CSV table of C-alpha atoms in Angstrom, one decimal:
chain,number,residue,atom,x,y,z
A,26,MET,CA,-57.9,184.9,73.1
A,27,PHE,CA,-56.1,188.2,73.7
A,28,LYS,CA,-54.7,190.2,70.8
A,29,VAL,CA,-51.6,192.4,71.4
A,30,VAL,CA,-50.6,195.1,68.9
A,31,ILE,CA,-47.2,196.8,69.2
A,32,ASN,CA,-46.6,199.8,67.0
A,33,PRO,CA,-43.2,201.6,66.6
A,34,HIS,CA,-43.1,205.1,68.1
A,35,TRP,CA,-40.4,207.7,67.5
A,36,GLU,CA,-39.7,211.3,68.4
A,37,ILE,CA,-37.4,214.0,67.0
A,38,THR,CA,-35.6,216.6,69.1
A,39,HIS,CA,-33.1,219.4,68.3
A,40,SER,CA,-30.6,221.0,70.7
A,41,ASN,CA,-32.6,221.6,74.0
A,42,ASP,CA,-36.0,221.8,72.4
A,43,ALA,CA,-38.8,219.6,73.7
A,44,PRO,CA,-39.1,216.3,71.6
A,45,LEU,CA,-41.6,216.3,68.8
A,46,ASP,CA,-43.9,213.2,68.9
A,47,THR,CA,-44.2,212.2,65.3
A,48,ALA,CA,-47.3,209.9,65.6
A,49,VAL,CA,-50.0,212.5,65.2
A,50,LEU,CA,-47.9,214.6,62.9
A,51,LEU,CA,-47.3,211.7,60.5
A,52,ASN,CA,-51.0,210.8,60.4
A,53,LEU,CA,-51.8,214.5,59.6
A,54,LEU,CA,-49.2,214.7,56.8
A,55,MET,CA,-50.4,211.4,55.2
A,56,SER,CA,-53.9,212.7,55.3
A,57,ILE,CA,-52.8,216.0,53.7
A,58,GLN,CA,-51.0,214.0,51.0
A,59,LYS,CA,-54.2,212.1,50.4
A,60,THR,CA,-56.7,215.0,50.4
A,61,GLY,CA,-54.6,218.0,49.3
A,62,SER,CA,-56.2,220.0,52.0
A,63,ILE,CA,-55.3,220.8,55.7
A,64,SER,CA,-59.0,221.2,56.7
A,65,LYS,CA,-60.0,217.9,55.1
A,66,ALA,CA,-57.0,216.1,56.5
A,67,ALA,CA,-57.8,217.4,60.0
A,68,ARG,CA,-61.3,216.1,59.8
A,69,LEU,CA,-60.0,212.8,58.5
A,70,VAL,CA,-57.7,212.3,61.5
A,71,ASP,CA,-60.3,213.8,64.0
A,72,LEU,CA,-58.3,216.9,64.8
A,73,SER,CA,-59.4,220.5,65.0
A,74,TYR,CA,-58.2,222.8,62.2
A,75,ARG,CA,-56.6,225.1,64.8
A,76,TYR,CA,-54.7,222.2,66.5
A,77,SER,CA,-53.5,220.9,63.1
A,78,TRP,CA,-52.1,224.3,62.2
A,79,GLY,CA,-50.4,224.6,65.6
A,80,LEU,CA,-48.8,221.1,65.2
A,81,LEU,CA,-47.5,221.9,61.7
A,82,ARG,CA,-46.1,225.2,62.8
A,83,GLU,CA,-44.4,223.5,65.8
A,84,ALA,CA,-42.8,221.0,63.5
A,85,GLU,CA,-41.7,223.6,61.0
A,86,LYS,CA,-40.1,225.6,63.8
A,87,LEU,CA,-38.2,222.5,64.9
A,88,PHE,CA,-36.9,221.8,61.4
A,89,GLY,CA,-36.4,225.4,60.4
A,90,THR,CA,-38.1,224.8,57.1
A,91,ALA,CA,-41.6,224.3,55.6
A,92,LEU,CA,-43.5,221.0,55.5
A,93,LEU,CA,-46.2,222.2,53.1
A,94,ASN,CA,-46.5,223.9,49.8
A,95,THR,CA,-49.7,225.9,49.3
A,96,ASP,CA,-51.0,226.8,45.9
A,97,ARG,CA,-54.6,228.1,45.5
A,98,GLY,CA,-54.9,226.4,42.2
A,99,ARG,CA,-53.3,223.1,43.1
A,100,GLY,CA,-54.2,222.7,46.8
A,101,THR,CA,-51.7,221.8,49.5
A,102,THR,CA,-48.8,219.4,48.8
A,103,LEU,CA,-46.0,218.1,50.9
A,104,THR,CA,-42.4,219.4,50.7
A,105,PRO,CA,-39.6,216.9,50.2
A,106,LEU,CA,-38.9,216.9,54.0
A,107,ALA,CA,-42.5,216.0,54.8
A,108,GLU,CA,-42.4,213.2,52.3
A,109,LYS,CA,-39.1,212.0,53.7
A,110,LEU,CA,-40.7,211.8,57.2
A,111,ILE,CA,-43.5,209.6,55.9
A,112,TRP,CA,-40.9,207.3,54.1
A,113,ALA,CA,-38.9,207.2,57.3
A,114,ASP,CA,-41.9,205.9,59.2
A,115,ARG,CA,-42.7,203.3,56.5
A,116,ARG,CA,-39.2,202.1,56.6
A,117,ILE,CA,-39.2,201.8,60.4
A,118,ARG,CA,-42.4,199.8,60.3
A,119,ALA,CA,-41.2,197.6,57.5
A,120,ARG,CA,-37.9,196.8,59.3
A,121,LEU,CA,-39.4,196.3,62.8
A,122,SER,CA,-42.6,194.6,62.0
A,123,PRO,CA,-41.4,190.9,62.3
A,124,THR,CA,-39.7,191.6,65.7
A,125,LEU,CA,-42.8,193.5,67.0
A,126,GLU,CA,-45.2,190.9,65.8
A,127,SER,CA,-43.2,188.1,67.3
A,128,LEU,CA,-43.0,189.9,70.6
A,129,ALA,CA,-46.8,190.6,70.5
A,130,SER,CA,-47.4,187.0,69.9
A,131,GLU,CA,-45.2,186.0,72.9
A,132,LEU,CA,-47.1,188.5,75.1
A,133,GLU,CA,-50.4,187.1,74.0
A,134,SER,CA,-49.3,183.6,74.9
A,135,GLU,CA,-48.0,184.7,78.4
A,136,ILE,CA,-51.2,186.7,79.1
A,137,GLY,CA,-53.3,183.8,78.1
A,138,LYS,CA,-51.4,181.4,80.3
A,139,THR,CA,-51.7,183.7,83.3
A,140,ILE,CA,-55.4,184.6,83.1
A,141,VAL,CA,-57.0,181.6,81.3
A,142,GLY,CA,-54.8,178.9,82.7
A,143,LYS,CA,-53.7,176.0,80.6
A,144,THR,CA,-53.5,177.3,77.1
A,145,LYS,CA,-51.7,175.4,74.4
A,146,PRO,CA,-50.8,177.7,71.6
A,147,LEU,CA,-49.7,176.6,68.1
A,148,ARG,CA,-45.9,177.3,67.9
A,149,LEU,CA,-45.1,178.7,64.5
A,150,ASP,CA,-41.6,179.7,63.4
A,151,ALA,CA,-41.4,181.1,59.9
A,152,SER,CA,-39.5,183.4,57.6
A,153,HIS,CA,-41.5,186.6,57.2
A,154,GLY,CA,-43.7,186.7,54.1
A,155,PHE,CA,-47.1,187.9,52.9
A,156,ALA,CA,-48.6,184.4,52.8
A,157,VAL,CA,-47.6,183.8,56.4
A,158,ASP,CA,-49.1,187.2,57.3
A,159,ALA,CA,-52.3,186.1,55.6
A,160,LEU,CA,-52.3,182.8,57.4
A,161,LEU,CA,-51.7,184.4,60.8
A,162,HIS,CA,-54.7,186.7,60.2
A,163,GLN,CA,-57.0,183.8,59.3
A,164,LEU,CA,-55.8,181.8,62.4
A,165,THR,CA,-56.5,184.8,64.6
A,166,GLU,CA,-59.9,185.2,63.1
A,167,ALA,CA,-60.6,181.5,63.9
A,168,ASN,CA,-59.5,182.2,67.6
A,169,LEU,CA,-56.6,179.8,67.3
A,170,PRO,CA,-53.9,180.7,69.8
A,171,VAL,CA,-50.6,181.1,67.9
A,172,ASP,CA,-47.1,181.6,69.4
A,173,LEU,CA,-45.3,183.2,66.4
A,174,ARG,CA,-41.6,183.7,66.0
A,175,TYR,CA,-40.4,185.3,62.7
A,176,ARG,CA,-37.0,184.0,61.9
A,177,ASN,CA,-35.0,183.0,58.8
A,178,SER,CA,-35.9,179.8,57.0
A,179,THR,CA,-32.8,177.9,58.2
A,180,ASP,CA,-33.4,178.8,61.8
A,181,ALA,CA,-37.1,177.8,61.5
A,182,VAL,CA,-36.4,174.3,60.3
A,183,ALA,CA,-33.6,173.9,62.8
A,184,ALA,CA,-36.0,174.8,65.6
A,185,LEU,CA,-38.4,172.2,64.3
A,186,SER,CA,-35.8,169.5,64.5
A,187,ARG,CA,-35.2,170.5,68.1
A,188,ASN,CA,-39.0,170.3,68.9
A,189,GLU,CA,-39.0,174.1,69.6
A,190,CYS,CA,-42.0,174.7,67.3
A,191,ASP,CA,-44.9,172.8,65.7
A,192,LEU,CA,-44.7,174.4,62.2
A,193,ALA,CA,-41.6,175.8,60.4
A,194,GLY,CA,-42.0,178.0,57.4
A,195,PHE,CA,-39.3,178.0,54.7
A,196,HIS,CA,-39.1,178.5,50.9
A,197,VAL,CA,-37.4,176.6,48.1
A,198,PRO,CA,-36.7,177.9,44.5
A,199,LEU,CA,-38.0,176.0,41.5
A,200,GLY,CA,-35.6,175.0,38.8
A,201,ASP,CA,-31.8,175.0,38.7
A,202,PHE,CA,-31.2,176.0,42.3
A,203,GLU,CA,-33.7,173.7,44.0
A,204,LYS,CA,-31.3,170.9,44.7
A,205,LYS,CA,-28.7,173.0,46.5
A,206,ALA,CA,-31.4,174.8,48.5
A,207,VAL,CA,-33.0,171.5,49.5
A,208,GLU,CA,-29.6,170.2,50.6
A,209,ARG,CA,-29.4,173.0,53.2
A,210,TYR,CA,-32.9,172.3,54.7
A,211,THR,CA,-32.7,168.5,54.7
A,212,GLN,CA,-29.9,168.7,57.3
A,213,TRP,CA,-32.8,169.2,59.8
A,214,LEU,CA,-35.8,167.7,58.0
A,215,ASN,CA,-36.2,163.9,58.3
A,216,PRO,CA,-38.4,162.1,55.7
A,217,ARG,CA,-39.4,159.6,58.4
A,218,GLU,CA,-40.5,162.2,60.9
A,219,HIS,CA,-41.6,165.3,58.9
A,220,CYS,CA,-44.1,166.3,56.2
A,221,LEU,CA,-45.0,169.5,54.5
A,222,ILE,CA,-48.1,171.7,53.9
A,223,HIS,CA,-47.7,173.7,50.7
A,224,LEU,CA,-48.6,177.3,51.5
A,225,ALA,CA,-48.0,179.1,48.2
A,226,ILE,CA,-45.8,179.7,45.1
A,227,ARG,CA,-44.4,183.2,44.9
A,228,THR,CA,-42.2,185.2,42.5
A,229,GLN,CA,-38.9,186.7,43.6
A,230,GLY,CA,-37.2,189.4,41.6
A,231,MET,CA,-35.4,192.7,41.6
A,232,PHE,CA,-37.0,195.9,43.0
A,233,VAL,CA,-36.1,199.2,41.2
A,234,ALA,CA,-37.4,202.7,41.3
A,235,PRO,CA,-40.4,203.6,39.1
A,236,GLY,CA,-39.3,203.8,35.5
A,237,ASN,CA,-36.1,201.9,36.2
A,238,PRO,CA,-33.8,205.0,35.9
A,239,LYS,CA,-30.6,202.9,36.2
A,240,GLY,CA,-31.8,200.5,33.4
A,241,ILE,CA,-31.3,197.4,35.5
A,242,GLN,CA,-32.4,194.2,33.7
A,243,THR,CA,-30.3,191.3,34.9
A,244,LEU,CA,-28.1,190.3,37.8
A,245,GLN,CA,-25.1,191.3,35.8
A,246,ASP,CA,-26.2,194.9,36.2
A,247,LEU,CA,-25.6,194.7,39.9
A,248,LYS,CA,-21.9,195.0,39.2
A,249,ARG,CA,-22.1,198.3,37.4
A,250,PRO,CA,-20.5,201.3,39.0
A,251,GLY,CA,-23.0,203.6,40.6
A,252,VAL,CA,-25.6,200.9,41.2
A,253,ARG,CA,-26.4,200.7,44.9
A,254,PHE,CA,-27.7,197.4,46.2
A,255,VAL,CA,-29.5,196.6,49.4
A,256,ASN,CA,-29.4,193.0,50.7
A,257,ARG,CA,-31.4,190.8,53.1
A,258,GLN,CA,-29.8,189.6,56.3
A,259,ILE,CA,-27.4,186.8,56.5
A,260,GLY,CA,-29.2,183.4,56.9
A,261,SER,CA,-32.4,184.5,55.2
A,262,GLY,CA,-33.8,182.3,52.5
A,263,THR,CA,-33.8,185.2,50.0
A,264,ARG,CA,-30.1,185.9,50.6
A,265,MET,CA,-29.3,182.2,50.3
A,266,LEU,CA,-31.3,182.2,47.0
A,267,LEU,CA,-29.4,185.3,45.8
A,268,GLU,CA,-26.0,183.6,46.6
A,269,LEU,CA,-27.0,180.6,44.5
A,270,MET,CA,-28.1,182.8,41.6
A,271,LEU,CA,-24.9,184.9,41.7
A,272,ALA,CA,-22.8,181.8,41.8
A,273,GLY,CA,-24.7,180.4,38.8
A,274,ALA,CA,-24.0,183.7,36.9
A,275,ASN,CA,-20.3,183.8,38.0
A,276,ILE,CA,-20.8,187.1,39.8
A,277,SER,CA,-18.7,187.8,42.9
A,278,PRO,CA,-20.6,189.5,45.8
A,279,PHE,CA,-17.5,191.7,46.3
A,280,ASP,CA,-18.3,193.4,43.0
A,281,ILE,CA,-21.7,194.6,44.2
A,282,GLU,CA,-21.9,197.9,46.0
A,283,GLY,CA,-23.9,197.5,49.2
A,284,TYR,CA,-23.9,193.7,49.3
A,285,GLN,CA,-23.0,193.6,53.0
A,286,SER,CA,-26.1,195.6,54.0
A,287,ASN,CA,-28.8,193.9,56.0
A,288,GLU,CA,-32.6,194.4,55.9
A,289,PHE,CA,-34.9,192.0,57.6
A,290,THR,CA,-38.0,191.9,55.4
A,291,HIS,CA,-39.0,192.2,51.8
A,292,SER,CA,-40.9,195.3,52.7
A,293,ALA,CA,-37.8,196.8,54.4
A,294,VAL,CA,-35.8,196.3,51.2
A,295,ALA,CA,-38.6,197.9,49.2
A,296,ALA,CA,-38.9,200.9,51.6
A,297,TYR,CA,-35.1,201.4,51.4
A,298,ILE,CA,-35.3,201.7,47.6
A,299,ALA,CA,-38.5,203.7,47.6
A,300,SER,CA,-36.8,206.3,49.9
A,301,GLY,CA,-33.9,206.7,47.4
A,302,MET,CA,-31.2,205.1,49.6
A,303,ALA,CA,-30.5,202.3,47.1
A,304,ASP,CA,-31.2,201.5,43.5
A,305,VAL,CA,-32.0,197.8,43.6
A,306,GLY,CA,-32.7,194.9,45.9
A,307,VAL,CA,-34.2,191.4,45.7
A,308,GLY,CA,-37.6,190.3,47.2
A,309,VAL,CA,-41.1,189.1,46.5
A,310,GLN,CA,-43.3,191.0,44.0
A,311,THR,CA,-45.9,192.0,46.6
A,312,ALA,CA,-43.5,194.2,48.4
A,313,ALA,CA,-42.6,196.0,45.2
A,314,GLN,CA,-46.2,196.6,44.4
A,315,ARG,CA,-47.0,198.0,47.9
A,316,PHE,CA,-44.1,200.5,47.6
A,317,SER,CA,-45.0,201.4,44.0
A,318,LEU,CA,-41.7,200.1,42.7
A,319,ASP,CA,-41.0,198.4,39.3
A,320,PHE,CA,-40.3,194.7,39.5
A,321,ILE,CA,-38.1,192.5,37.4
A,322,PRO,CA,-38.9,188.8,37.9
A,323,LEU,CA,-36.1,186.4,38.4
A,324,ILE,CA,-37.4,183.1,39.8
A,325,ARG,CA,-40.4,181.3,41.3
A,326,GLU,CA,-40.3,179.4,44.6
A,327,ARG,CA,-42.5,177.3,46.8
A,328,TYR,CA,-43.2,178.2,50.4
A,329,PHE,CA,-43.8,175.3,52.8
A,330,LEU,CA,-44.8,174.7,56.4
A,331,ALA,CA,-42.9,171.7,57.7
A,332,LEU,CA,-44.3,169.8,60.7
A,333,PRO,CA,-43.9,166.4,62.5
A,334,LEU,CA,-45.9,163.5,61.1
A,335,SER,CA,-46.7,162.6,64.8
A,336,ILE,CA,-48.9,165.7,65.3
A,337,MET,CA,-50.9,165.5,62.1
A,338,ASP,CA,-54.0,164.5,64.1
A,339,ASP,CA,-53.7,167.3,66.7
A,340,PRO,CA,-56.8,169.4,66.6
A,341,LEU,CA,-54.8,172.6,66.3
A,342,ILE,CA,-53.0,171.3,63.3
A,343,GLN,CA,-56.2,170.1,61.7
A,344,LEU,CA,-57.6,173.7,62.2
A,345,VAL,CA,-54.5,175.0,60.4
A,346,ILE,CA,-55.0,172.6,57.5
A,347,ASP,CA,-58.7,173.5,57.3
A,348,VAL,CA,-57.8,177.2,57.0
A,349,VAL,CA,-55.1,176.7,54.4
A,350,GLN,CA,-57.3,174.4,52.3
A,351,SER,CA,-60.3,176.7,52.4
A,352,GLY,CA,-61.4,178.5,49.2
A,353,TYR,CA,-61.3,181.8,51.0
A,354,PHE,CA,-57.6,181.4,51.9
A,355,ARG,CA,-56.7,180.5,48.3
A,356,LYS,CA,-58.5,183.6,47.2
A,357,VAL,CA,-56.5,185.7,49.6
A,358,ILE,CA,-53.2,184.2,48.3
A,359,ASN,CA,-54.2,184.8,44.7
A,360,GLY,CA,-54.9,188.4,45.6
A,361,LEU,CA,-51.2,188.9,46.5
A,362,ALA,CA,-49.1,190.2,43.7
A,363,GLY,CA,-46.7,187.4,42.4
A,364,TYR,CA,-48.4,184.7,44.5
A,365,ASP,CA,-50.1,181.5,43.1
A,366,SER,CA,-52.4,179.2,45.2
A,367,SER,CA,-52.5,176.3,42.7
A,368,ASP,CA,-51.0,173.9,45.2
A,369,THR,CA,-52.0,175.7,48.4
A,370,GLY,CA,-53.1,173.2,51.1
A,371,LYS,CA,-51.5,170.1,49.6
A,372,ILE,CA,-50.0,167.7,52.2
A,373,LEU,CA,-46.7,166.3,51.0
A,374,LEU,CA,-44.1,163.9,52.1
A,375,LEU,CA,-40.6,165.2,51.6
A,376,SER,CA,-40.0,162.6,48.9
A,377,GLU,CA,-43.1,163.8,47.1
A,378,ALA,CA,-42.0,167.5,47.3
A,379,PHE,CA,-38.4,167.1,46.5
A,380,GLY,CA,-38.0,163.6,45.0
A,381,HIS,CA,-37.2,165.0,41.6
A,382,ALA,CA,-34.2,166.8,43.2
A,383,LYS,CA,-32.7,163.3,43.8
A,384,MET,CA,-31.4,164.2,47.2
A,385,ALA,CA,-29.5,161.4,49.0
A,386,ALA,CA,-30.9,162.6,52.3
A,387,ILE,CA,-34.4,161.7,51.0
């Protein structure tokens, strides 16, 4: 099984100067941030001290300002510009990761077909999330070929109904908004044809800067003047959930500054706020933790993998079930901030999962 990794790569240029490749520079800056020393950082990223100084001087010449503050008593620290460069890279990676991972998976599949011959990959369409990332890692470790496409929950279950994938990942809120969410998904899920694998329970809430400087506590605060909101893309399960919560609180999206913005992952929303470009957004707790943001819980939801009943005995599907039901995978899920593995691995009929929602379609 071949593994393809695609990383974002960006350059900076000014006027007619030669472009500055940020890859090595960013690694050096992050190491300086970690160690407080140019010499230690250079060793950490396997560069010579002389080359590191030359690279830093070249970058400072391009920007026309310093990247480092040097104080004999406090060591070497980054200037606001250097910190902004690091945040820019984190934001780029957060926004592009689903697209690049999907493309990498497609390339793996095509390479495998060309070289190995008849390779039947598991086709997984899912909304991007940390439990799905964990599952993909475990399936890769088990040498199970996976053709992954990250897409929003609605598109994933729609693709399953058209037999374009074997597994479709989607999430449904617990509580007052469950019924309306289920109504949207059961347009494509048939109780006589599909069943569910329970992947995890996770907590969705609001991301705010450390210390919550704007004093945001409830959804009503999103309407306040001067509060900048960053949203998920149209069609995403998180944006659908937010629409339901706003309607329940009688809040018009038109009253929220930045509501029409679009970011494609929980991490991209977190990176946007961490870089100071917005004050608040909605996503899962894990992303807030990884970007050192404060988190205000709003609702818990279940994340499922939907699949046809007809392929339950397929060896690839059985491998997936074995992985999801393993004690190790449950431990991984519990290690994610805001995630709960209590029901991880349960196989459910749609009527068992959503029967209490009293859906006519089920």
